[in-house]
mmCIF file of C-alpha atoms in Angstrom:
data_model
loop_
_atom_site.group_PDB
_atom_site.id
_atom_site.type_symbol
_atom_site.label_atom_id
_atom_site.label_comp_id
_atom_site.label_asym_id
_atom_site.label_seq_id
_atom_site.Cartn_x
_atom_site.Cartn_y
_atom_site.Cartn_z
ATOM 1 C CA MET A 717 -20.699 13.261 3.256
ATOM 2 C CA LYS A 718 -23.817 11.284 2.293
ATOM 3 C CA ARG A 719 -23.731 7.668 3.151
ATOM 4 C CA ARG A 720 -24.663 5.051 0.591
ATOM 5 C CA THR A 721 -27.449 2.302 1.147
ATOM 6 C CA TYR A 722 -26.066 -1.106 -0.262
ATOM 7 C CA ARG A 723 -28.495 -4.138 -0.962
ATOM 8 C CA LYS A 724 -26.241 -7.502 -0.434
ATOM 9 C CA ARG A 725 -26.336 -10.913 -1.444
ATOM 10 C CA ASN A 726 -24.286 -14.009 -0.368
ATOM 11 C CA PHE A 727 -21.239 -14.085 -2.293
ATOM 12 C CA PRO A 728 -18.698 -17.022 -3.238
ATOM 13 C CA LEU A 729 -15.714 -17.076 -0.506
ATOM 14 C CA ASP A 730 -13.184 -18.103 -3.263
ATOM 15 C CA GLN A 731 -13.768 -14.898 -5.000
ATOM 16 C CA ILE A 732 -13.523 -12.503 -1.899
ATOM 17 C CA ARG A 733 -10.064 -11.480 -3.163
ATOM 18 C CA ARG A 734 -11.598 -9.192 -5.656
ATOM 19 C CA TYR A 735 -12.318 -6.857 -2.879
ATOM 20 C CA LEU A 736 -9.607 -7.478 -0.332
ATOM 21 C CA GLU A 737 -6.380 -8.074 -2.481
ATOM 22 C CA PRO A 738 -6.367 -4.324 -3.862
ATOM 23 C CA GLY A 739 -5.790 -3.266 -0.273
ATOM 24 C CA PRO A 740 -8.410 -1.049 1.105
ATOM 25 C CA ILE A 741 -8.463 0.196 4.613
ATOM 26 C CA VAL A 742 -11.129 -2.224 6.501
ATOM 27 C CA LEU A 743 -13.161 -2.079 9.688
ATOM 28 C CA VAL A 744 -13.124 -4.821 11.871
ATOM 29 C CA SER A 745 -16.059 -5.379 14.275
ATOM 30 C CA SER A 746 -16.046 -7.761 17.261
ATOM 31 C CA ALA A 747 -18.028 -8.751 19.983
ATOM 32 C CA TRP A 748 -17.186 -10.227 23.526
ATOM 33 C CA ARG A 749 -19.120 -10.738 26.818
ATOM 34 C CA GLY A 750 -21.991 -8.500 25.660
ATOM 35 C CA LYS A 751 -20.098 -5.660 24.039
ATOM 36 C CA THR A 752 -19.097 -4.834 20.541
ATOM 37 C CA ASN A 753 -16.206 -2.660 19.172
ATOM 38 C CA ILE A 754 -14.759 -1.694 15.691
ATOM 39 C CA MET A 755 -11.387 -1.020 14.660
ATOM 40 C CA THR A 756 -9.985 0.549 11.635
ATOM 41 C CA MET A 757 -7.252 -1.534 9.846
ATOM 42 C CA GLY A 758 -4.793 -1.253 6.903
ATOM 43 C CA TRP A 759 -2.349 -4.275 7.607
ATOM 44 C CA HIS A 760 -4.021 -7.393 6.175
ATOM 45 C CA MET A 761 -3.598 -9.673 3.148
ATOM 46 C CA MET A 762 -5.356 -12.734 1.418
ATOM 47 C CA LEU A 763 -3.543 -16.148 2.353
ATOM 48 C CA GLY A 764 -5.690 -18.554 0.486
ATOM 49 C CA PHE A 765 -8.772 -19.432 -1.965
ATOM 50 C CA SER A 766 -10.442 -22.080 -0.478
ATOM 51 C CA PRO A 767 -10.696 -22.387 2.536
ATOM 52 C CA ALA A 768 -10.596 -18.489 2.153
ATOM 53 C CA LEU A 769 -7.989 -17.437 4.433
ATOM 54 C CA PHE A 770 -7.163 -13.818 5.321
ATOM 55 C CA ALA A 771 -4.352 -12.611 7.727
ATOM 56 C CA CYS A 772 -4.070 -9.350 9.427
ATOM 57 C CA TYR A 773 -2.004 -7.502 12.190
ATOM 58 C CA ILE A 774 -3.320 -6.202 15.080
ATOM 59 C CA TRP A 775 -1.636 -4.124 17.715
ATOM 60 C CA GLU A 776 -1.892 -5.393 21.024
ATOM 61 C CA ALA A 777 -2.523 -1.862 22.558
ATOM 62 C CA ASN A 778 -5.925 -1.962 20.564
ATOM 63 C CA HIS A 779 -8.954 -2.607 22.681
ATOM 64 C CA SER A 780 -10.007 -4.847 19.863
ATOM 65 C CA PHE A 781 -7.019 -6.956 20.365
ATOM 66 C CA GLU A 782 -8.359 -8.844 23.342
ATOM 67 C CA MET A 783 -11.724 -9.292 22.126
ATOM 68 C CA LEU A 784 -10.650 -10.694 19.029
ATOM 69 C CA ARG A 785 -8.182 -13.298 20.696
ATOM 70 C CA ARG A 786 -10.801 -14.426 23.052
ATOM 71 C CA SER A 787 -13.766 -14.620 20.942
ATOM 72 C CA LYS A 788 -11.909 -15.837 18.294
ATOM 73 C CA GLU A 789 -14.375 -14.296 15.590
ATOM 74 C CA CYS A 790 -14.610 -11.034 13.675
ATOM 75 C CA VAL A 791 -16.291 -9.315 10.706
ATOM 76 C CA ILE A 792 -14.235 -7.647 8.033
ATOM 77 C CA ASN A 793 -16.231 -5.052 6.887
ATOM 78 C CA LEU A 794 -15.565 -2.991 3.619
ATOM 79 C CA PRO A 795 -16.262 0.563 3.941
ATOM 80 C CA THR A 796 -16.496 3.007 0.743
ATOM 81 C CA THR A 797 -15.299 6.549 0.281
ATOM 82 C CA ASP A 798 -18.563 8.013 1.714
ATOM 83 C CA LEU A 799 -17.395 6.545 5.219
ATOM 84 C CA VAL A 800 -13.867 8.211 5.297
ATOM 85 C CA ASN A 801 -14.544 10.185 8.268
ATOM 86 C CA GLU A 802 -15.795 7.564 9.970
ATOM 87 C CA VAL A 803 -12.787 5.426 9.143
ATOM 88 C CA VAL A 804 -10.740 8.058 10.697
ATOM 89 C CA GLY A 805 -12.823 8.745 13.567
ATOM 90 C CA ILE A 806 -12.885 5.035 14.546
ATOM 91 C CA GLY A 807 -9.369 4.583 14.296
ATOM 92 C CA ASN A 808 -8.501 7.730 16.551
ATOM 93 C CA CYS A 809 -10.778 6.664 19.375
ATOM 94 C CA MET A 810 -10.628 3.857 21.954
ATOM 95 C CA GLY A 811 -13.393 1.173 22.313
ATOM 96 C CA ASP A 812 -12.860 0.737 26.041
ATOM 97 C CA THR A 813 -14.965 3.366 27.169
ATOM 98 C CA ILE A 814 -17.320 4.406 24.097
ATOM 99 C CA ASP A 815 -19.974 2.457 22.083
ATOM 100 C CA LYS A 816 -18.336 3.051 18.566
ATOM 101 C CA PHE A 817 -21.670 1.868 16.572
ATOM 102 C CA GLU A 818 -23.455 4.720 18.518
ATOM 103 C CA LYS A 819 -20.720 7.236 18.448
ATOM 104 C CA PHE A 820 -20.583 6.962 14.683
ATOM 105 C CA GLY A 821 -24.246 6.481 13.836
ATOM 106 C CA LEU A 822 -23.236 2.960 12.113
ATOM 107 C CA THR A 823 -26.103 -0.137 12.264
ATOM 108 C CA PRO A 824 -24.930 -3.294 13.848
ATOM 109 C CA VAL A 825 -26.617 -6.240 12.083
ATOM 110 C CA PRO A 826 -26.414 -9.780 13.493
ATOM 111 C CA SER A 827 -24.197 -12.084 11.301
ATOM 112 C CA SER A 828 -25.189 -15.481 10.055
ATOM 113 C CA GLU A 829 -21.951 -17.501 11.436
ATOM 114 C CA VAL A 830 -20.448 -15.535 14.215
ATOM 115 C CA ALA A 831 -21.380 -13.273 17.341
ATOM 116 C CA ALA A 832 -19.377 -10.160 16.015
ATOM 117 C CA PRO A 833 -22.012 -7.916 14.262
ATOM 118 C CA LEU A 834 -21.936 -6.896 10.443
ATOM 119 C CA ILE A 835 -21.756 -2.838 9.930
ATOM 120 C CA HIS A 836 -24.880 -2.538 7.648
ATOM 121 C CA GLU A 837 -23.354 0.866 6.113
ATOM 122 C CA CYS A 838 -20.232 -0.981 4.429
ATOM 123 C CA TYR A 839 -20.105 -2.406 0.957
ATOM 124 C CA ALA A 840 -19.097 -5.890 1.989
ATOM 125 C CA ASN A 841 -19.183 -7.722 5.151
ATOM 126 C CA PHE A 842 -16.863 -11.000 5.545
ATOM 127 C CA GLU A 843 -17.621 -13.347 8.555
ATOM 128 C CA CYS A 844 -14.561 -14.641 9.920
ATOM 129 C CA ARG A 845 -13.441 -17.343 12.429
ATOM 130 C CA LEU A 846 -9.920 -17.741 13.689
ATOM 131 C CA TYR A 847 -8.079 -20.372 11.718
ATOM 132 C CA ASP A 848 -4.598 -20.085 13.172
ATOM 133 C CA GLY A 849 -3.672 -18.176 16.291
ATOM 134 C CA ARG A 850 -0.143 -19.157 16.916
ATOM 135 C CA GLN A 851 1.372 -16.056 15.263
ATOM 136 C CA ILE A 852 -0.644 -13.562 17.489
ATOM 137 C CA ALA A 853 1.927 -13.646 20.294
ATOM 138 C CA LYS A 854 5.076 -13.095 18.193
ATOM 139 C CA HIS A 855 3.651 -11.212 15.375
ATOM 140 C CA GLY A 856 0.259 -9.648 16.068
ATOM 141 C CA LEU A 857 -0.902 -11.649 13.202
ATOM 142 C CA PHE A 858 -4.324 -13.280 13.237
ATOM 143 C CA ILE A 859 -5.021 -15.826 10.252
ATOM 144 C CA TRP A 860 -8.802 -15.876 9.945
ATOM 145 C CA GLU A 861 -11.214 -18.276 7.688
ATOM 146 C CA VAL A 862 -13.725 -16.224 6.150
ATOM 147 C CA VAL A 863 -16.998 -18.244 6.610
ATOM 148 C CA ARG A 864 -19.355 -16.041 4.917
ATOM 149 C CA ALA A 865 -19.450 -13.200 2.682
ATOM 150 C CA HIS A 866 -22.086 -10.299 2.105
ATOM 151 C CA VAL A 867 -21.350 -8.190 -0.997
ATOM 152 C CA ALA A 868 -23.377 -5.324 -2.204
ATOM 153 C CA THR A 869 -25.186 -6.246 -5.432
ATOM 154 C CA SER A 870 -24.142 -2.708 -7.219
ATOM 155 C CA PRO A 871 -22.065 -0.995 -8.009
ATOM 156 C CA LYS A 872 -19.926 -3.899 -9.376
ATOM 157 C CA LEU A 873 -16.711 -2.142 -8.053
ATOM 158 C CA PRO A 874 -16.747 -0.316 -4.931
ATOM 159 C CA GLU A 875 -14.889 3.191 -4.314
ATOM 160 C CA THR A 876 -12.474 2.059 -1.754
ATOM 161 C CA VAL A 877 -9.990 3.666 0.600
ATOM 162 C CA HIS A 878 -6.336 3.022 0.843
ATOM 163 C CA TYR A 879 -4.175 4.286 3.673
ATOM 164 C CA ARG A 880 -0.813 5.938 2.970
ATOM 165 C CA GLY A 881 0.222 6.836 6.334
ATOM 166 C CA GLU A 882 0.252 10.300 7.915
ATOM 167 C CA GLY A 883 -3.359 11.022 7.693
ATOM 168 C CA ARG A 884 -3.495 10.561 3.734
ATOM 169 C CA PHE A 885 -5.417 8.126 1.769
ATOM 170 C CA MET A 886 -5.800 7.083 -1.921
ATOM 171 C CA VAL A 887 -9.058 6.507 -3.232
ATOM 172 C CA SER A 888 -9.569 3.761 -5.657
ATOM 173 C CA GLY A 889 -9.364 4.791 -9.177
ATOM 174 C CA ARG A 890 -9.791 3.479 -12.934
ATOM 175 C CA ALA A 891 -10.235 -0.007 -13.899
ATOM 176 C CA ILE A 892 -7.881 -1.930 -16.461
ATOM 177 C CA ASN A 893 -8.987 -5.217 -17.809
ATOM 178 C CA LEU A 894 -6.060 -7.434 -19.040
ATOM 179 C CA ARG A 895 -8.128 -10.623 -18.947
ATOM 180 C CA ARG A 896 -6.851 -11.395 -22.595
ATOM 181 C CA ARG A 897 -3.247 -11.424 -21.617
ATOM 182 C CA PHE A 898 -3.732 -14.015 -19.226
ATOM 183 C CA LYS A 899 -3.271 -17.767 -19.243
ATOM 184 C CA PRO A 900 -6.670 -19.405 -18.601
ATOM 185 C CA GLN A 901 -5.227 -21.490 -15.413
ATOM 186 C CA ASN A 902 -4.163 -18.011 -14.064
ATOM 187 C CA LEU A 903 -7.542 -16.262 -13.964
ATOM 188 C CA MET B 766 3.079 1.743 -23.197
ATOM 189 C CA LYS B 767 5.757 4.349 -22.748
ATOM 190 C CA ARG B 768 8.169 3.590 -19.724
ATOM 191 C CA ARG B 769 8.936 6.116 -17.063
ATOM 192 C CA THR B 770 12.473 6.780 -15.548
ATOM 193 C CA TYR B 771 12.912 7.380 -12.000
ATOM 194 C CA ARG B 772 15.852 9.054 -9.956
ATOM 195 C CA LYS B 773 15.646 7.365 -6.383
ATOM 196 C CA ARG B 774 16.866 8.268 -3.025
ATOM 197 C CA ASN B 775 17.605 6.250 -0.085
ATOM 198 C CA PHE B 776 14.438 6.137 1.872
ATOM 199 C CA PRO B 777 13.518 5.797 5.803
ATOM 200 C CA LEU B 778 12.885 2.355 6.420
ATOM 201 C CA ASP B 779 10.125 3.221 9.013
ATOM 202 C CA GLN B 780 8.201 5.184 6.398
ATOM 203 C CA ILE B 781 7.900 2.614 3.542
ATOM 204 C CA ARG B 782 4.356 2.046 4.653
ATOM 205 C CA ARG B 783 3.507 4.821 2.495
ATOM 206 C CA TYR B 784 3.967 2.753 -0.631
ATOM 207 C CA LEU B 785 3.104 -0.808 0.427
ATOM 208 C CA GLU B 786 0.163 -0.522 2.610
ATOM 209 C CA PRO B 787 -2.169 0.614 -0.012
ATOM 210 C CA GLY B 788 -1.696 -2.877 -1.668
ATOM 211 C CA PRO B 789 -0.164 -2.543 -4.773
ATOM 212 C CA ILE B 790 0.759 -5.364 -7.064
ATOM 213 C CA VAL B 791 4.614 -5.869 -6.662
ATOM 214 C CA LEU B 792 7.511 -7.595 -8.526
ATOM 215 C CA VAL B 793 9.739 -9.932 -6.321
ATOM 216 C CA SER B 794 13.170 -10.190 -7.707
ATOM 217 C CA SER B 795 15.415 -12.994 -6.415
ATOM 218 C CA ALA B 796 18.986 -14.432 -7.320
ATOM 219 C CA TRP B 797 20.054 -17.958 -6.317
ATOM 220 C CA ARG B 798 23.024 -20.033 -7.821
ATOM 221 C CA GLY B 799 24.046 -17.310 -10.623
ATOM 222 C CA LYS B 800 20.434 -17.102 -11.760
ATOM 223 C CA THR B 801 17.767 -14.307 -11.410
ATOM 224 C CA ASN B 802 14.187 -14.380 -11.518
ATOM 225 C CA ILE B 803 10.989 -12.115 -11.181
ATOM 226 C CA MET B 804 7.593 -12.881 -9.884
ATOM 227 C CA THR B 805 4.420 -10.924 -9.723
ATOM 228 C CA MET B 806 2.577 -10.798 -6.146
ATOM 229 C CA GLY B 807 -0.402 -9.162 -4.734
ATOM 230 C CA TRP B 808 -0.802 -11.193 -1.380
ATOM 231 C CA HIS B 809 1.328 -8.998 0.939
ATOM 232 C CA MET B 810 1.053 -6.981 4.115
ATOM 233 C CA MET B 811 2.816 -4.658 6.293
ATOM 234 C CA LEU B 812 3.783 -6.165 9.694
ATOM 235 C CA GLY B 813 5.971 -3.799 11.750
ATOM 236 C CA PHE B 814 7.566 -0.094 11.358
ATOM 237 C CA SER B 815 11.049 -0.887 13.308
ATOM 238 C CA PRO B 816 12.176 -3.215 11.992
ATOM 239 C CA ALA B 817 10.433 -2.626 8.938
ATOM 240 C CA LEU B 818 8.558 -6.097 8.317
ATOM 241 C CA PHE B 819 6.593 -7.146 5.533
ATOM 242 C CA ALA B 820 5.058 -10.605 4.915
ATOM 243 C CA CYS B 821 3.809 -12.066 1.698
ATOM 244 C CA TYR B 822 2.362 -15.239 0.388
ATOM 245 C CA ILE B 823 4.241 -17.192 -2.072
ATOM 246 C CA TRP B 824 2.826 -20.475 -3.669
ATOM 247 C CA GLU B 825 5.199 -23.321 -3.633
ATOM 248 C CA ALA B 826 4.536 -23.944 -7.174
ATOM 249 C CA ASN B 827 6.088 -20.530 -8.219
ATOM 250 C CA HIS B 828 9.714 -20.950 -9.378
ATOM 251 C CA SER B 829 10.736 -18.376 -7.121
ATOM 252 C CA PHE B 830 9.564 -20.207 -3.975
ATOM 253 C CA GLU B 831 12.791 -22.158 -3.652
ATOM 254 C CA MET B 832 14.881 -19.400 -4.928
ATOM 255 C CA LEU B 833 13.460 -17.241 -2.110
ATOM 256 C CA ARG B 834 13.677 -19.937 0.474
ATOM 257 C CA ARG B 835 16.874 -20.979 0.196
ATOM 258 C CA SER B 836 18.409 -17.488 -0.541
ATOM 259 C CA LYS B 837 16.742 -16.077 2.076
ATOM 260 C CA GLU B 838 16.773 -12.477 0.128
ATOM 261 C CA CYS B 839 14.500 -10.804 -1.999
ATOM 262 C CA VAL B 840 13.858 -7.361 -3.553
ATOM 263 C CA ILE B 841 10.343 -6.080 -3.475
ATOM 264 C CA ASN B 842 10.053 -3.851 -6.477
ATOM 265 C CA LEU B 843 6.807 -1.165 -6.993
ATOM 266 C CA PRO B 844 6.004 -0.977 -10.295
ATOM 267 C CA THR B 845 3.553 1.976 -11.939
ATOM 268 C CA THR B 846 0.950 1.911 -14.417
ATOM 269 C CA ASP B 847 3.457 2.083 -17.484
ATOM 270 C CA LEU B 848 4.696 -1.261 -16.587
ATOM 271 C CA VAL B 849 1.072 -3.229 -16.272
ATOM 272 C CA ASN B 850 1.945 -5.162 -19.373
ATOM 273 C CA GLU B 851 5.028 -6.620 -17.942
ATOM 274 C CA VAL B 852 3.415 -7.152 -14.761
ATOM 275 C CA VAL B 853 0.891 -9.436 -16.425
ATOM 276 C CA GLY B 854 3.328 -11.094 -18.443
ATOM 277 C CA ILE B 855 5.947 -11.996 -15.854
ATOM 278 C CA GLY B 856 2.816 -13.314 -13.851
ATOM 279 C CA ASN B 857 2.133 -15.546 -16.808
ATOM 280 C CA CYS B 858 5.134 -17.286 -17.722
ATOM 281 C CA MET B 859 7.467 -19.534 -15.642
ATOM 282 C CA GLY B 860 11.176 -18.439 -14.578
ATOM 283 C CA ASP B 861 12.690 -22.021 -14.807
ATOM 284 C CA THR B 862 13.444 -21.950 -18.606
ATOM 285 C CA ILE B 863 13.598 -18.193 -19.445
ATOM 286 C CA ASP B 864 15.522 -14.895 -18.167
ATOM 287 C CA LYS B 865 12.436 -12.673 -17.313
ATOM 288 C CA PHE B 866 14.944 -9.625 -17.146
ATOM 289 C CA GLU B 867 15.896 -10.197 -20.716
ATOM 290 C CA LYS B 868 12.336 -11.200 -21.947
ATOM 291 C CA PHE B 869 10.741 -8.064 -20.552
ATOM 292 C CA GLY B 870 13.579 -5.582 -21.267
ATOM 293 C CA LEU B 871 13.749 -4.862 -17.484
ATOM 294 C CA THR B 872 17.311 -3.636 -16.029
ATOM 295 C CA PRO B 873 18.677 -5.789 -13.095
ATOM 296 C CA VAL B 874 20.903 -3.236 -11.059
ATOM 297 C CA PRO B 875 22.990 -4.483 -8.290
ATOM 298 C CA SER B 876 21.364 -4.054 -4.581
ATOM 299 C CA SER B 877 23.281 -2.590 -1.765
ATOM 300 C CA GLU B 878 22.737 -5.207 1.048
ATOM 301 C CA VAL B 879 21.414 -8.426 -0.942
ATOM 302 C CA ALA B 880 22.236 -10.602 -3.824
ATOM 303 C CA ALA B 881 18.882 -10.200 -5.522
ATOM 304 C CA PRO B 882 18.942 -7.372 -8.167
ATOM 305 C CA LEU B 883 16.698 -4.348 -8.141
ATOM 306 C CA ILE B 884 14.553 -3.640 -11.138
ATOM 307 C CA HIS B 885 15.670 -0.281 -12.364
ATOM 308 C CA GLU B 886 12.377 0.591 -14.143
ATOM 309 C CA CYS B 887 10.274 0.418 -11.049
ATOM 310 C CA TYR B 888 9.297 3.445 -8.758
ATOM 311 C CA ALA B 889 10.485 1.923 -5.585
ATOM 312 C CA ASN B 890 12.763 -0.887 -4.372
ATOM 313 C CA PHE B 891 12.815 -2.545 -1.001
ATOM 314 C CA GLU B 892 15.755 -4.841 -0.309
ATOM 315 C CA CYS B 893 14.698 -7.600 2.036
ATOM 316 C CA ARG B 894 16.299 -10.453 4.301
ATOM 317 C CA LEU B 895 14.047 -13.287 5.784
ATOM 318 C CA TYR B 896 13.286 -12.325 9.179
ATOM 319 C CA ASP B 897 11.017 -15.462 10.092
ATOM 320 C CA GLY B 898 10.720 -18.368 7.737
ATOM 321 C CA ARG B 899 8.843 -20.592 9.968
ATOM 322 C CA GLN B 900 5.525 -20.166 8.519
ATOM 323 C CA ILE B 901 6.595 -20.926 5.212
ATOM 324 C CA ALA B 902 5.879 -24.564 5.050
ATOM 325 C CA LYS B 903 2.344 -24.303 6.743
ATOM 326 C CA HIS B 904 1.098 -21.035 5.148
ATOM 327 C CA GLY B 905 3.539 -20.055 2.215
ATOM 328 C CA LEU B 906 4.067 -17.093 4.436
ATOM 329 C CA PHE B 907 7.541 -15.186 4.211
ATOM 330 C CA ILE B 908 8.265 -12.700 6.849
ATOM 331 C CA TRP B 909 10.858 -10.352 5.584
ATOM 332 C CA GLU B 910 12.860 -7.435 7.357
ATOM 333 C CA VAL B 911 13.287 -4.437 4.766
ATOM 334 C CA VAL B 912 16.930 -3.670 5.176
ATOM 335 C CA ARG B 913 17.189 -0.654 2.363
ATOM 336 C CA ALA B 914 14.749 1.302 0.508
ATOM 337 C CA HIS B 915 15.309 3.119 -2.826
ATOM 338 C CA VAL B 916 12.056 5.391 -3.872
ATOM 339 C CA ALA B 917 11.751 7.645 -6.683
ATOM 340 C CA THR B 918 12.202 11.419 -5.730
ATOM 341 C CA SER B 919 9.435 12.642 -8.239
ATOM 342 C CA PRO B 920 6.373 12.229 -8.558
ATOM 343 C CA LYS B 921 5.562 12.121 -4.824
ATOM 344 C CA LEU B 922 2.561 9.765 -5.485
ATOM 345 C CA PRO B 923 3.174 6.747 -7.586
ATOM 346 C CA GLU B 924 0.321 5.646 -10.046
ATOM 347 C CA THR B 925 0.216 2.027 -8.652
ATOM 348 C CA VAL B 926 -1.662 -0.919 -9.867
ATOM 349 C CA HIS B 927 -4.049 -2.930 -7.849
ATOM 350 C CA TYR B 928 -5.018 -6.667 -8.693
ATOM 351 C CA ARG B 929 -8.746 -7.341 -8.300
ATOM 352 C CA GLY B 930 -8.473 -11.009 -9.821
ATOM 353 C CA GLU B 931 -9.700 -12.542 -13.282
ATOM 354 C CA GLY B 932 -7.266 -10.347 -15.164
ATOM 355 C CA ARG B 933 -8.765 -6.886 -13.764
ATOM 356 C CA PHE B 934 -6.768 -4.144 -11.998
ATOM 357 C CA MET B 935 -7.673 -0.901 -10.240
ATOM 358 C CA VAL B 936 -5.210 1.899 -10.576
ATOM 359 C CA SER B 937 -4.612 3.969 -7.775
ATOM 360 C CA GLY B 938 -7.027 7.339 -7.798
ATOM 361 C CA ARG B 939 -7.180 10.679 -5.913
ATOM 362 C CA ALA B 940 -5.599 11.477 -2.499
ATOM 363 C CA ILE B 941 -7.652 12.610 0.480
ATOM 364 C CA ASN B 942 -5.613 14.221 3.245
ATOM 365 C CA LEU B 943 -7.564 13.975 6.592
ATOM 366 C CA ARG B 944 -4.267 14.747 8.743
ATOM 367 C CA ARG B 945 -6.233 17.212 10.732
ATOM 368 C CA ARG B 946 -8.586 14.651 12.217
ATOM 369 C CA PHE B 947 -5.831 12.313 13.375
ATOM 370 C CA LYS B 948 -4.464 12.181 17.008
ATOM 371 C CA PRO B 949 -0.780 13.464 16.481
ATOM 372 C CA GLN B 950 0.241 9.926 18.093
ATOM 373 C CA ASN B 951 -1.674 8.135 15.310
ATOM 374 C CA LEU B 952 0.187 10.014 12.492
#
């Protein structure tokens, strides 16, 4: 599939829900002791506007688990449909012996605030620092504060990929604007 | 918008991710001291297969917050696009003075395992009991165990609604099956 190239801008942190609340598959990049890794992740949610909090579940058997727990940093990268094969490939190999950036031809770009690299080919990148690690042991739940967001200037709406399990995905579809039916304080 | 009618069946709990992981807007129904309520919710995630765990953020200013915290039960109802006006209406009024089932013409159906009613018009209903309430005070995070699932027999794939903020929604789009690219143990 032909990959897209996105030009990005710094994006207001209190508006990142636009991209994460719809529930897309994301790629989590990490760095620890000179090595980087990428994992595919679908279990995540917004948890606050300001600070911009984001929670996710990571299985301890994933190679990324210890890298994230120890480095206390990550980047949440938002892939679009053109990267669906990479999303599946990354989710089906282990980062302990291979360099996933190299294997999947993805470009690591230095982050502004954290050691974990951005994935250049993704529509958006959210740099995160661990905000609350106390639920990691019991629930595998990492609560992150997003400290910087890079979002493509175009298109306005990314075509994202949402996982249904069993190898099946849903691609984001048409838009509905019901702004006129909202109370102003709820917008 | 014309509403759909769904015939439902009991559904395996370890497969409910099919419907929740893609990130749809859901309706949370609750019951406490003889009153019921419904709220619209977009901040949620899967947190386990078996037991089937589901986490969500609920703002303490919502009328449902105390009802859920005290009753320790809820139903997560999955609406489809035909209910998008109800989704917005429910999210833009307060349940302290009105009966939302009545106001929006929705049908409460008794649950099997919990006191909170199912919303008949929704594609799926997930009956939940509070599994871990220790993150409610700090993060507004409720961790539920889904104890029974009712899912429509047809269509296989519901047309769900995903919130982008600011009154804008994304409707679920086309399906991609990449099952052949997965390792069997990852399916």
